[in-house]
PDB file of C-alpha atoms in Angstrom:
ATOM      1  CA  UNK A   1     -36.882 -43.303  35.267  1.00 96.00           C
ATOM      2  CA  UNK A   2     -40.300 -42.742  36.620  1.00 98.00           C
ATOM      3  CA  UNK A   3     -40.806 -38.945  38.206  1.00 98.00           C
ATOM      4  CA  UNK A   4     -43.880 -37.802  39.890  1.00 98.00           C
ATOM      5  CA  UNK A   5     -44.049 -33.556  40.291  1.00 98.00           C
ATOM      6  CA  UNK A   6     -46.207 -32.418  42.928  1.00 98.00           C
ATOM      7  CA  UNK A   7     -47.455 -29.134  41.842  1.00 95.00           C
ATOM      8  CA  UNK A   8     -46.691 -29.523  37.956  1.00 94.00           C
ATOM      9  CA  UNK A   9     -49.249 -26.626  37.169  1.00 93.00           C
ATOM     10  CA  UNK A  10     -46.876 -24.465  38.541  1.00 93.00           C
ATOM     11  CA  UNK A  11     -44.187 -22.332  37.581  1.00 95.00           C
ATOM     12  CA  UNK A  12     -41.037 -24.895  38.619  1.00 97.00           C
ATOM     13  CA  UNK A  13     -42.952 -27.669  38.372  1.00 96.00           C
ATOM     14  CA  UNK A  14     -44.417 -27.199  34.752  1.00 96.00           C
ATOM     15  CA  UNK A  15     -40.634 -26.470  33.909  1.00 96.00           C
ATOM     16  CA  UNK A  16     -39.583 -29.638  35.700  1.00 98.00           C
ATOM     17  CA  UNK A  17     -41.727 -31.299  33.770  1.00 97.00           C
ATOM     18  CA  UNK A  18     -41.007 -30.373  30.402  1.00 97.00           C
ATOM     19  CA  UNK A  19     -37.641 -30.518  30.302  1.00 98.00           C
ATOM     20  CA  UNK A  20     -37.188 -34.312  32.479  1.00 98.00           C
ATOM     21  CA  UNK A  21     -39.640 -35.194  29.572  1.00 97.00           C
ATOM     22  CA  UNK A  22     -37.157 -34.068  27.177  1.00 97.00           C
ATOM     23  CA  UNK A  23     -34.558 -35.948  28.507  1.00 97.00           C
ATOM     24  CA  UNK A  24     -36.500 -39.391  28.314  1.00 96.00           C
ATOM     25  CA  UNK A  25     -38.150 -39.834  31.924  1.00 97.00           C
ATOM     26  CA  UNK A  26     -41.853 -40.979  32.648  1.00 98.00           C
ATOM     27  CA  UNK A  27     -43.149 -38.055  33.869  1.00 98.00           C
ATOM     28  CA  UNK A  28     -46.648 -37.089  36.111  1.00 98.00           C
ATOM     29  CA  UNK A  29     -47.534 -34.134  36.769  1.00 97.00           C
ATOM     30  CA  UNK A  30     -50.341 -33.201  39.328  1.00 97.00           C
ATOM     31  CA  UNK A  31     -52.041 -30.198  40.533  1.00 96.00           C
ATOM     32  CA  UNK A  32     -54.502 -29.146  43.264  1.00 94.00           C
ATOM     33  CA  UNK A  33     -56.003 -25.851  42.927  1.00 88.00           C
ATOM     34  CA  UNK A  34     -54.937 -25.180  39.294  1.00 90.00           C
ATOM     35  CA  UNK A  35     -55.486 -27.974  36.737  1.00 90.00           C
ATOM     36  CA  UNK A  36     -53.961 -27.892  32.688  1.00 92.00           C
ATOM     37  CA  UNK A  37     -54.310 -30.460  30.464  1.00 92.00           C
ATOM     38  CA  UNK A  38     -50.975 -32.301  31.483  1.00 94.00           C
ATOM     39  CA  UNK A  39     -51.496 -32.658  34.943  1.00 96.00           C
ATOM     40  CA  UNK A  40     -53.649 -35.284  37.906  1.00 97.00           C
ATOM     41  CA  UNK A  41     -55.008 -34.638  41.097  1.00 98.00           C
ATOM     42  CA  UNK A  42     -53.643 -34.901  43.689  1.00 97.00           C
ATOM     43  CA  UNK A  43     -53.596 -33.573  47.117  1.00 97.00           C
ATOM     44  CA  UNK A  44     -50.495 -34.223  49.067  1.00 97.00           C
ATOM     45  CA  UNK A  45     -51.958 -32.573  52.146  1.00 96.00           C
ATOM     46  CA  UNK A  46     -54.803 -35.490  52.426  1.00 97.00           C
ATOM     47  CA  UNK A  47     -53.474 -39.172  51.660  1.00 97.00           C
ATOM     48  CA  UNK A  48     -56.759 -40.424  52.223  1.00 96.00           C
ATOM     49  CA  UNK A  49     -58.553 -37.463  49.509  1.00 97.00           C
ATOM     50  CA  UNK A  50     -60.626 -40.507  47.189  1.00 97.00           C
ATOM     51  CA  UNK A  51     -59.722 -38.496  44.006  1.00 97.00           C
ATOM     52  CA  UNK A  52     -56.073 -38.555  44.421  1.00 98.00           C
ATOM     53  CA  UNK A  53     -53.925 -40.072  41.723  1.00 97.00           C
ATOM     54  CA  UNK A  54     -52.315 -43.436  42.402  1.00 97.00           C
ATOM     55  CA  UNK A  55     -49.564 -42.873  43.211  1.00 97.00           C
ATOM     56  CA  UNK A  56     -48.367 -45.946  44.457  1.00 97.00           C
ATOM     57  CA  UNK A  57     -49.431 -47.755  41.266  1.00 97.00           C
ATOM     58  CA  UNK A  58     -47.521 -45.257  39.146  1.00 98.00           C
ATOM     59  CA  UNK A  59     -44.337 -46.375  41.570  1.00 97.00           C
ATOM     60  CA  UNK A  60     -42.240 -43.254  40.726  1.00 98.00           C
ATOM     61  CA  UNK A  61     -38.276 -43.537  41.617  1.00 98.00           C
ATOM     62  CA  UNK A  62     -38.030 -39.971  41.991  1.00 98.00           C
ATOM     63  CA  UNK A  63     -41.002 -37.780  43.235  1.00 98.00           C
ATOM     64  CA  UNK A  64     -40.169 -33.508  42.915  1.00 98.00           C
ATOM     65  CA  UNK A  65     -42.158 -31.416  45.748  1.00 98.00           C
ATOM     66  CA  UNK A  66     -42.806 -27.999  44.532  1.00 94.00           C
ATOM     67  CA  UNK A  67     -45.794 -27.613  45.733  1.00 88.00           C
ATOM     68  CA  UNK A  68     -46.678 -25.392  48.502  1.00 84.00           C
ATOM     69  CA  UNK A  69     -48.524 -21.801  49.437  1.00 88.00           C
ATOM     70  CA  UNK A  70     -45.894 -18.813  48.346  1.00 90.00           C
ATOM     71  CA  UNK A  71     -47.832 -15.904  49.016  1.00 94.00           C
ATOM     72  CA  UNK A  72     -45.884 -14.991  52.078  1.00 96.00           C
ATOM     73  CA  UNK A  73     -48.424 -11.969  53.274  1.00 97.00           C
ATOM     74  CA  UNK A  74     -51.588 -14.594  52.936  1.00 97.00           C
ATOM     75  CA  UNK A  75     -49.685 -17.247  54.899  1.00 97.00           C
ATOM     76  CA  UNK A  76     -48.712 -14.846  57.744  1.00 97.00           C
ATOM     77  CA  UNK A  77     -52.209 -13.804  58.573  1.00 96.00           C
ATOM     78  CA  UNK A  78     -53.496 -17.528  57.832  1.00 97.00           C
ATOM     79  CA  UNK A  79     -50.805 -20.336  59.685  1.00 97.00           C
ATOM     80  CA  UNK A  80     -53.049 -23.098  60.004  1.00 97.00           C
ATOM     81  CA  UNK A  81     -53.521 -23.239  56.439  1.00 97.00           C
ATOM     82  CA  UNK A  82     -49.989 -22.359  55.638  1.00 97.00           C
ATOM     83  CA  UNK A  83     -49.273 -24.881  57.932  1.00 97.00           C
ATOM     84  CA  UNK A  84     -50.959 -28.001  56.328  1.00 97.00           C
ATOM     85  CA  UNK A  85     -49.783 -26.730  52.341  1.00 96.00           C
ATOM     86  CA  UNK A  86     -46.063 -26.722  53.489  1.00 97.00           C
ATOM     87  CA  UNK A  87     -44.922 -28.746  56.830  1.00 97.00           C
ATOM     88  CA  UNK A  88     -47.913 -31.340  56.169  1.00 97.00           C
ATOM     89  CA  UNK A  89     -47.754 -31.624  52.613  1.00 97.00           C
ATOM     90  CA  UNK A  90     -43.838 -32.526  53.443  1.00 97.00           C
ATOM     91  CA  UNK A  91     -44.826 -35.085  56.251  1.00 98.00           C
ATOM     92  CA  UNK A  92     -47.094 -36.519  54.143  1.00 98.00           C
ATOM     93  CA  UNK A  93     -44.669 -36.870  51.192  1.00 98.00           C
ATOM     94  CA  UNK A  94     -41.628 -38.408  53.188  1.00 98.00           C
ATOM     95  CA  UNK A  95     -44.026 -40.840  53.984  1.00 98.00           C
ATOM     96  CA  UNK A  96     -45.480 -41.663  50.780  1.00 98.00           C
ATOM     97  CA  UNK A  97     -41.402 -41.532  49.347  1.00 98.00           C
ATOM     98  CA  UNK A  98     -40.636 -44.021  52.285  1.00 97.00           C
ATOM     99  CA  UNK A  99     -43.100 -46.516  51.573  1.00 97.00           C
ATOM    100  CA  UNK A 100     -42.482 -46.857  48.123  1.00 97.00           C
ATOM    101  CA  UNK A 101     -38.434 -46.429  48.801  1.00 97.00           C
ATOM    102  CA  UNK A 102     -38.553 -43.227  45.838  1.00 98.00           C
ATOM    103  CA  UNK A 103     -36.086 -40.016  46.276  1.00 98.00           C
ATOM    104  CA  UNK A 104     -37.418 -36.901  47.438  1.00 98.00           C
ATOM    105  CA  UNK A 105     -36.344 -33.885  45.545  1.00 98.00           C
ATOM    106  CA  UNK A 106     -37.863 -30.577  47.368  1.00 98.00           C
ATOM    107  CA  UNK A 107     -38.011 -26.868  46.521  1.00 98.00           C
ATOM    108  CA  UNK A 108     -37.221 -24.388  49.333  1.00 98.00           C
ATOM    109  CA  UNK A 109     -35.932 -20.614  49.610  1.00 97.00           C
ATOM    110  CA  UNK A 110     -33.787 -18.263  50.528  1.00 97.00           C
ATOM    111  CA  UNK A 111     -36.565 -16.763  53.064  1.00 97.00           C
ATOM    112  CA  UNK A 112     -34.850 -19.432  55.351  1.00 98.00           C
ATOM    113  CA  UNK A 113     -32.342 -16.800  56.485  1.00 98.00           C
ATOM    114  CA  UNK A 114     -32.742 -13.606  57.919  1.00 97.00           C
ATOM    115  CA  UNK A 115     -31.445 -11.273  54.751  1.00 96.00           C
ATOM    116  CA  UNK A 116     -28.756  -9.296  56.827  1.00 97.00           C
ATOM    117  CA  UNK A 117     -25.590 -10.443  55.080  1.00 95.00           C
ATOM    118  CA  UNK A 118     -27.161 -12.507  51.673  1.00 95.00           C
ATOM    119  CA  UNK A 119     -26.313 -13.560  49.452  1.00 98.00           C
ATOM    120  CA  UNK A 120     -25.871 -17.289  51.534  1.00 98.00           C
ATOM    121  CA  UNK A 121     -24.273 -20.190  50.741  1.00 97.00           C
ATOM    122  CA  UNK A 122     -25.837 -23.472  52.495  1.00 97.00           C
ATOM    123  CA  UNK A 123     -23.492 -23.841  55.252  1.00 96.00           C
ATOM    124  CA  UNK A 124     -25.238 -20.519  56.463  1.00 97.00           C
ATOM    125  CA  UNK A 125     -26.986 -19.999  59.554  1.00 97.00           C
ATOM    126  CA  UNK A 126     -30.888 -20.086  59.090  1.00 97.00           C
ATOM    127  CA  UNK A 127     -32.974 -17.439  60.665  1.00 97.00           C
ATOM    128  CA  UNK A 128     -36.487 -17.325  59.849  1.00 97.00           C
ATOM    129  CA  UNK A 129     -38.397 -13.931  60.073  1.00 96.00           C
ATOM    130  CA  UNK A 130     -42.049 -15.268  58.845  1.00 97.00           C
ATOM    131  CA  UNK A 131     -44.863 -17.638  59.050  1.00 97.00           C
ATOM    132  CA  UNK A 132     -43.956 -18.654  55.834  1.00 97.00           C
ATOM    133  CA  UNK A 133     -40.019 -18.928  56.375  1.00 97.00           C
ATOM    134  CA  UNK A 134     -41.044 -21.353  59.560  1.00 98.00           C
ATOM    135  CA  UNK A 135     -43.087 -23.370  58.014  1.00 98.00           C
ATOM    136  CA  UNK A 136     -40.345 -24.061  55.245  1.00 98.00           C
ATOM    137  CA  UNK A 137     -37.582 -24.294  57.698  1.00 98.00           C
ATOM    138  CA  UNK A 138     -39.732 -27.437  59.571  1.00 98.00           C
ATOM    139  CA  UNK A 139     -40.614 -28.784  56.047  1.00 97.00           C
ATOM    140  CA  UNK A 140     -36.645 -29.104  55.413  1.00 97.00           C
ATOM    141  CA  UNK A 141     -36.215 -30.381  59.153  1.00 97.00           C
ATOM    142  CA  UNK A 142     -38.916 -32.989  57.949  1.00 97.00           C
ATOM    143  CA  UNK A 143     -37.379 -34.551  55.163  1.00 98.00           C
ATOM    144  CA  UNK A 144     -33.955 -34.367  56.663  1.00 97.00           C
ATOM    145  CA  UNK A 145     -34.488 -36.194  59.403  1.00 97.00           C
ATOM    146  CA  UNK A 146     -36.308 -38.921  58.269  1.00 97.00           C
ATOM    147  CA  UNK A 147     -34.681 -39.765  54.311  1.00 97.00           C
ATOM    148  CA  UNK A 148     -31.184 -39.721  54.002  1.00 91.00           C
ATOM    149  CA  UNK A 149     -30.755 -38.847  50.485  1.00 95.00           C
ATOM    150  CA  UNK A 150     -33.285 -36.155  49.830  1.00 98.00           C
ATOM    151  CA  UNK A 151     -32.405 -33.722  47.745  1.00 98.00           C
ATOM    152  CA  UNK A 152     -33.492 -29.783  48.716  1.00 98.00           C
ATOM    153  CA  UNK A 153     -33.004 -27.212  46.376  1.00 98.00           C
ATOM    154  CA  UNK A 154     -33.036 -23.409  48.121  1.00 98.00           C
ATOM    155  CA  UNK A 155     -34.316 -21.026  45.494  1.00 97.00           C
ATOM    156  CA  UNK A 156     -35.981 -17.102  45.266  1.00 96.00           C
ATOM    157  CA  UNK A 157     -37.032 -14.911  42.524  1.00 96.00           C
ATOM    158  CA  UNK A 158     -38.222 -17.409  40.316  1.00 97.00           C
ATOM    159  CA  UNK A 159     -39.687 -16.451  37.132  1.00 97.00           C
ATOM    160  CA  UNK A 160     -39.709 -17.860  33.854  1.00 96.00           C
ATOM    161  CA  UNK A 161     -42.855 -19.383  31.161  1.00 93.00           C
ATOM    162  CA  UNK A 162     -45.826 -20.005  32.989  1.00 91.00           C
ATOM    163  CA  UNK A 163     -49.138 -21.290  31.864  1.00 89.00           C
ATOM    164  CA  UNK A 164     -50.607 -17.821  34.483  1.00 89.00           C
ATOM    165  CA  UNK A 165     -47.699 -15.508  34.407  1.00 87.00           C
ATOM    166  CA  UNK A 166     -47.982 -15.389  38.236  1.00 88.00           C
ATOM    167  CA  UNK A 167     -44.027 -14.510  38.467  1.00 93.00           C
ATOM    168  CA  UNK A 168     -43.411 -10.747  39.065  1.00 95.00           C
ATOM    169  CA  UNK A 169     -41.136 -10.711  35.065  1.00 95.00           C
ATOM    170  CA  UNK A 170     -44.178 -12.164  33.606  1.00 95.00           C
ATOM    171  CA  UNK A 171     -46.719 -10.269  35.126  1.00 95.00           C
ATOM    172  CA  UNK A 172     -45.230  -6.513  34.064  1.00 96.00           C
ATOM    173  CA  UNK A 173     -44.538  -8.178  30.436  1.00 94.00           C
ATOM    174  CA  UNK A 174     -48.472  -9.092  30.616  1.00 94.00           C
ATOM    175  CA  UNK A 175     -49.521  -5.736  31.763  1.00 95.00           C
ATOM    176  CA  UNK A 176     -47.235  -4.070  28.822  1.00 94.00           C
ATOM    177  CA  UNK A 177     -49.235  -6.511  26.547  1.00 91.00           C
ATOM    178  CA  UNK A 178     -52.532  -4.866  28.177  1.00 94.00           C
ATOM    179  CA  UNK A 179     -51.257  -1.317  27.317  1.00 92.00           C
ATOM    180  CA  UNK A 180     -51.476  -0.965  31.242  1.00 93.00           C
ATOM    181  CA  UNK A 181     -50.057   2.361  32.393  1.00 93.00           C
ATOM    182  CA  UNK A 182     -49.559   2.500  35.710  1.00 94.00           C
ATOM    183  CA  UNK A 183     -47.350   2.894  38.935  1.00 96.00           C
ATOM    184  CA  UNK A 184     -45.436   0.352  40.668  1.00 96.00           C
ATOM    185  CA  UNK A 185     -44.245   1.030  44.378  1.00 97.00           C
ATOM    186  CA  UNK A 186     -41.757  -1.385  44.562  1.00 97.00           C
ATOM    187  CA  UNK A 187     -38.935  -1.669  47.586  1.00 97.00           C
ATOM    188  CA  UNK A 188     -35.331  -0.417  46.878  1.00 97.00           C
ATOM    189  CA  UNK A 189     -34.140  -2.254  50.202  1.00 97.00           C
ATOM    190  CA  UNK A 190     -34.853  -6.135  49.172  1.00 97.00           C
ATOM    191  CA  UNK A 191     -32.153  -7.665  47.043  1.00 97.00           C
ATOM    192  CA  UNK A 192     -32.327 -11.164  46.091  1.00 97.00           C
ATOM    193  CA  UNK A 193     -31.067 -13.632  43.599  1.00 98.00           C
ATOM    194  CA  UNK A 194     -33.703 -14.036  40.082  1.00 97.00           C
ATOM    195  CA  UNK A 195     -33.204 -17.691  38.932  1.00 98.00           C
ATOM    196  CA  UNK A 196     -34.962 -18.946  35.274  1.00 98.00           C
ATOM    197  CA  UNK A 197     -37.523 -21.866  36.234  1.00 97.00           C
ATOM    198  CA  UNK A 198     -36.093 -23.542  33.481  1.00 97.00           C
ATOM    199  CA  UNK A 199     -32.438 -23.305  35.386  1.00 98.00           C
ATOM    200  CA  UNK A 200     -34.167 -24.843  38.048  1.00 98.00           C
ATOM    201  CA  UNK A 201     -35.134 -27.918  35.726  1.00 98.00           C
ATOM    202  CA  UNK A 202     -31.990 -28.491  34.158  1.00 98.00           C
ATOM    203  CA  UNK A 203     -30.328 -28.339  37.614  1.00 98.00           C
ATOM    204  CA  UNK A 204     -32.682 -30.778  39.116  1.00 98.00           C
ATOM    205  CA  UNK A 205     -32.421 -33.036  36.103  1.00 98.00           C
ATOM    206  CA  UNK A 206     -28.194 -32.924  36.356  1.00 98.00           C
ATOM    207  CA  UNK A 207     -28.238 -33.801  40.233  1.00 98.00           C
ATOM    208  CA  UNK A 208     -31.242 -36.454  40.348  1.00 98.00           C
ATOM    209  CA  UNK A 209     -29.293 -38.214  36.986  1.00 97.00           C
ATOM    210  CA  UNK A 210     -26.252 -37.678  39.126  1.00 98.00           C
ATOM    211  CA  UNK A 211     -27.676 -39.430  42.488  1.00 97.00           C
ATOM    212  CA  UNK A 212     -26.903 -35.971  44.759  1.00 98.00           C
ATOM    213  CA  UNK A 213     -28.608 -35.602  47.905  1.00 97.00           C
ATOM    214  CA  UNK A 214     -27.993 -33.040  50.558  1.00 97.00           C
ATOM    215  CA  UNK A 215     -29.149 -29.107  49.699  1.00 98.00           C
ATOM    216  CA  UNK A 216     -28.059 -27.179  46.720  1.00 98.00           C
ATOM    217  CA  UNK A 217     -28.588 -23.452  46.125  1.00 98.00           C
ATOM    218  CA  UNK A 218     -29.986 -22.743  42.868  1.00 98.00           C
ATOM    219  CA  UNK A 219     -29.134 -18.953  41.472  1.00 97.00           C
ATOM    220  CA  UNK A 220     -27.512 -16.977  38.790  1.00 96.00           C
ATOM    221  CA  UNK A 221     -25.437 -14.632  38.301  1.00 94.00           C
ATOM    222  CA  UNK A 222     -28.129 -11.462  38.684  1.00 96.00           C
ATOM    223  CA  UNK A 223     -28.462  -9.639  42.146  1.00 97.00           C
ATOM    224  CA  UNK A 224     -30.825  -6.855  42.336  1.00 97.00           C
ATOM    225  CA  UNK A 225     -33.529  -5.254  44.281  1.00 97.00           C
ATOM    226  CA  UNK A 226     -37.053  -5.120  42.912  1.00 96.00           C
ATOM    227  CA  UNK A 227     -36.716  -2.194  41.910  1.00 97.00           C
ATOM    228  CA  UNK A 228     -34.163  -2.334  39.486  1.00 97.00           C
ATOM    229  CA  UNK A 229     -35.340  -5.969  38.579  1.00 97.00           C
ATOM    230  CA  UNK A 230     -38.570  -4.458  37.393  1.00 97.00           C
ATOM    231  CA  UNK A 231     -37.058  -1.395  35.677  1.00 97.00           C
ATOM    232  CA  UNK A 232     -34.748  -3.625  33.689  1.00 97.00           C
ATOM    233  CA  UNK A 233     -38.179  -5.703  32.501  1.00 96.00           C
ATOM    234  CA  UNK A 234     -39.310  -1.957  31.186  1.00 96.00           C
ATOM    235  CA  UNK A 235     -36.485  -1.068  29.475  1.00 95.00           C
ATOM    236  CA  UNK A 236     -36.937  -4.139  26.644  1.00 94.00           C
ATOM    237  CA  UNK A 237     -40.074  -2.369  25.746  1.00 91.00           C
ATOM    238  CA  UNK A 238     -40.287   1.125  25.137  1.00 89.00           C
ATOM    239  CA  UNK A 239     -43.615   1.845  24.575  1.00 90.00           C
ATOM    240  CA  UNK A 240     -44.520   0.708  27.800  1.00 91.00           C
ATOM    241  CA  UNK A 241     -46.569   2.689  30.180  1.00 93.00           C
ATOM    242  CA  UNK A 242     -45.254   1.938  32.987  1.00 94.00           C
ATOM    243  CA  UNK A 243     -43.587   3.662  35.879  1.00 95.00           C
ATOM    244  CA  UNK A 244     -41.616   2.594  39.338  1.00 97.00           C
ATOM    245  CA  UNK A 245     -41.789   4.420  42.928  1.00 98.00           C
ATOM    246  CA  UNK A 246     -39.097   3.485  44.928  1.00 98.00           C
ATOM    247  CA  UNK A 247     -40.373   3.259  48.447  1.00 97.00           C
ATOM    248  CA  UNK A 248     -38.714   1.737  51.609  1.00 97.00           C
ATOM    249  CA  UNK A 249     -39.765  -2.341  52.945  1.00 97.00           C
ATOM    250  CA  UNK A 250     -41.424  -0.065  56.256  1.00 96.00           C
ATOM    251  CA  UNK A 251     -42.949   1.929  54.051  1.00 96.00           C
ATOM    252  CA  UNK A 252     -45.229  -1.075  52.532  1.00 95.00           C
ATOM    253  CA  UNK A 253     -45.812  -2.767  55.898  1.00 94.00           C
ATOM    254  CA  UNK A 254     -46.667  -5.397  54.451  1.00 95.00           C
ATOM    255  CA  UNK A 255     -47.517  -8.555  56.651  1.00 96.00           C
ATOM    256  CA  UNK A 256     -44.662 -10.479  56.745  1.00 97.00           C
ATOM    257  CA  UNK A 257     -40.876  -9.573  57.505  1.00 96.00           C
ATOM    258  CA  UNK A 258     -38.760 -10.112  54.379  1.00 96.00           C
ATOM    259  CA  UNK A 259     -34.833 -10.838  54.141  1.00 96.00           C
ATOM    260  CA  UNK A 260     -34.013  -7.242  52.721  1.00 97.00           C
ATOM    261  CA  UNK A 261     -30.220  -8.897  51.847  1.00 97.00           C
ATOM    262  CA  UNK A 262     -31.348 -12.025  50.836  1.00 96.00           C
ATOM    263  CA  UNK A 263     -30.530 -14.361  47.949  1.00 97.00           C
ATOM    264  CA  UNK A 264     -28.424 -17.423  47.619  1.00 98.00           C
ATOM    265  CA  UNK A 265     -24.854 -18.689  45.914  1.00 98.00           C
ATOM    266  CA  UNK A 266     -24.398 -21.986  43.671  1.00 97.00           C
ATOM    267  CA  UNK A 267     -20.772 -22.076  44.959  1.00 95.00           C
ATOM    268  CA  UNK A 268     -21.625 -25.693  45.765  1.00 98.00           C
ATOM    269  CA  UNK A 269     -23.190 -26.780  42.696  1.00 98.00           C
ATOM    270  CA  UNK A 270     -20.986 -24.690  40.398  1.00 98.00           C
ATOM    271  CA  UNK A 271     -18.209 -26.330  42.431  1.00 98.00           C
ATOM    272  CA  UNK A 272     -19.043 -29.408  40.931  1.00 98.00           C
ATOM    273  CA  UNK A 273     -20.131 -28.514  37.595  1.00 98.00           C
ATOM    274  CA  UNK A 274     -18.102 -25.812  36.429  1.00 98.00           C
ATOM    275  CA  UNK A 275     -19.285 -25.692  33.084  1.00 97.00           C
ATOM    276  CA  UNK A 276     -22.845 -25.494  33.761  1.00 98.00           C
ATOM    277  CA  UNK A 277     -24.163 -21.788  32.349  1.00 97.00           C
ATOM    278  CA  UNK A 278     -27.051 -20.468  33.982  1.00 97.00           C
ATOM    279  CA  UNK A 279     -29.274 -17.862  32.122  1.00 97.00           C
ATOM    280  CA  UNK A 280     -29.712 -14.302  33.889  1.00 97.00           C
ATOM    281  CA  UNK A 281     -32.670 -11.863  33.558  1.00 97.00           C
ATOM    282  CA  UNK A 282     -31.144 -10.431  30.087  1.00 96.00           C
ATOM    283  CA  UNK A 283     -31.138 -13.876  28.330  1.00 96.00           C
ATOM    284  CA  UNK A 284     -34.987 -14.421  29.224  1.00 96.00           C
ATOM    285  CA  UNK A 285     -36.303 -10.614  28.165  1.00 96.00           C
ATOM    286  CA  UNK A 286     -34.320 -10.871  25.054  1.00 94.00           C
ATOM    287  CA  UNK A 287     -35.714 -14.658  24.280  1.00 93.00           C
ATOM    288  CA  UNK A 288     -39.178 -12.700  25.419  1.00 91.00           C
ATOM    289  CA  UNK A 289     -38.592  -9.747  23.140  1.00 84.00           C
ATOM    290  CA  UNK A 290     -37.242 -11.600  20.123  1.00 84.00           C
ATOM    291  CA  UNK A 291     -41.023 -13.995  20.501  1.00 83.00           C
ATOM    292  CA  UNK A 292     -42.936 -11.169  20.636  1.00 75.00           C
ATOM    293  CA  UNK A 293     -41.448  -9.243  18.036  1.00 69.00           C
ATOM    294  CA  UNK A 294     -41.944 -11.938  15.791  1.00 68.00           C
ATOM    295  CA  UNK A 295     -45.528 -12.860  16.308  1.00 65.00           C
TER     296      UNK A 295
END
């Protein structure tokens, strides 16, 4: 099996492509912005970009979208740009997944819905609140109107091993490294669903092998604001110096309207694979701990 991950520098995507490695697959993994050693060019929002990788002479059977512009505040106040990362990006990979007759597996979230009665299941009713949440919504619109057995995968929270600890776990962990001390306002009033990257992989992996296609919700068993998300981080190291101000969502005004109840249930894919066990918060800061314990 020949896979191609579009944004395989990233968080989900790096894990993606580890772990379909693993399993035996041909695996490329390209980046835009952020190159490692592992990863191509490529820049699904321009085609015709001379440096792209060749894609079409790799011929991959499966090609894994997870690339796109997450910082939700930066894509409210810039939509053109936000725009062409996310609903171009997807046009522009349906098209290149229809002309060389490969699957489309695509990474989406639970900012789809509105947060008043999360967690959701997929059959729920989708009610985006931001630029961001649009341009994700018409992204999924994209692909499921024009390839039949696309696969989406709704996800939030993510965090996980990272080549740049961008995820919010990894980031406190890296400040406790630092000796940091410092404050964290962080919102009691936005709950949501924190799912291991590496979940995300093996659940990918189980329903491309598999030949799924529809959507899927991807999330554990923890639900949690970010405030008790981020305490939970502190408590696995003691001599850390840092501290957490609960504050209110309005009280941030921050650019873009979050889902304040928000996150997502696997009913679906734990409906068909019962004895799949995901890994929640506690498995990843113990497996953290333990590593940096012993170095």
């Amino acid at each position: 099996m020949k896979v191609l991950i579009i944004g395989g520098s990233g968080l989900v995507g790096g894990n993606c492509f580890r772990h379909f490695k693993k399993q035996g697959a041909q695996v490329v993994a390209t980046h835009l912005a952020f190159s490692t050693d592992e990863t191509v060019y490529y820049n699904s929002c321009d085609l015709d970009d001379p440096e792209n990788y060749d894609v079409k002479a790799f011929g991959p059977d499966i090609v894994v979208h997870c690339g796109a512009l997450t910082n939700v505040d930066y894509c409210e106040k810039n939509e053109k740009e936000s725009y062409q990362k996310t609903v171009q990006s997807a046009i522009n990979v349906v098209s290149v997944c229809r002309e060389l007759n490969a699957k489309l597996v695509y990474t989406s979230t639970d900012y789809v819905f509105d947060g008043r009665d999360g967690p959701y299941t997929e059959e729920a009713k989708i009610n985006p609140l931001s630029i961001y949440a649009r341009h994700k919504v018409a992204a999924e619109k994209e692909i499921k109107e024009n390839l039949k057995d696309a696969l989406i995968l709704r996800i939030t929270n993510v965090y996980g091993d990272e080549i740049r600890g961008k995820n919010f776990i990894a980031r406190i962990i890296n400040d406790i490294a630092r000796d940091r001390e410092w404050n964290m306002r962080l919102p009691y009033d936005q709950y949501a669903t924190p799912i291991n990257a590496f979940d995300i992989a093996r659940v990918a992996w189980i329903l491309i092998r598999d030949g799924k296609s529809g959507i899927y919700n991807v999330a554990s068993t923890d639900f949690m604001n970010r405030c008790q998300l981020a305490a939970k981080v502190i408590s696995y190291f003691p001599y850390a110096k840092a501290s957490i101000t609960p504050v209110s969502t309005k009280e941030l005004n921050q650019a873009a309207d979050r889902p304040l109840t928000g996150g997502l249930l696997s009913t679906k894919f734990l409906s068909e694979y019962p004895d799949f066990k995901f890994h929640n918060v506690d498995d990843y800061l113990k497996m953290v701990f333990d590593r940096t314990a012993n170095k």
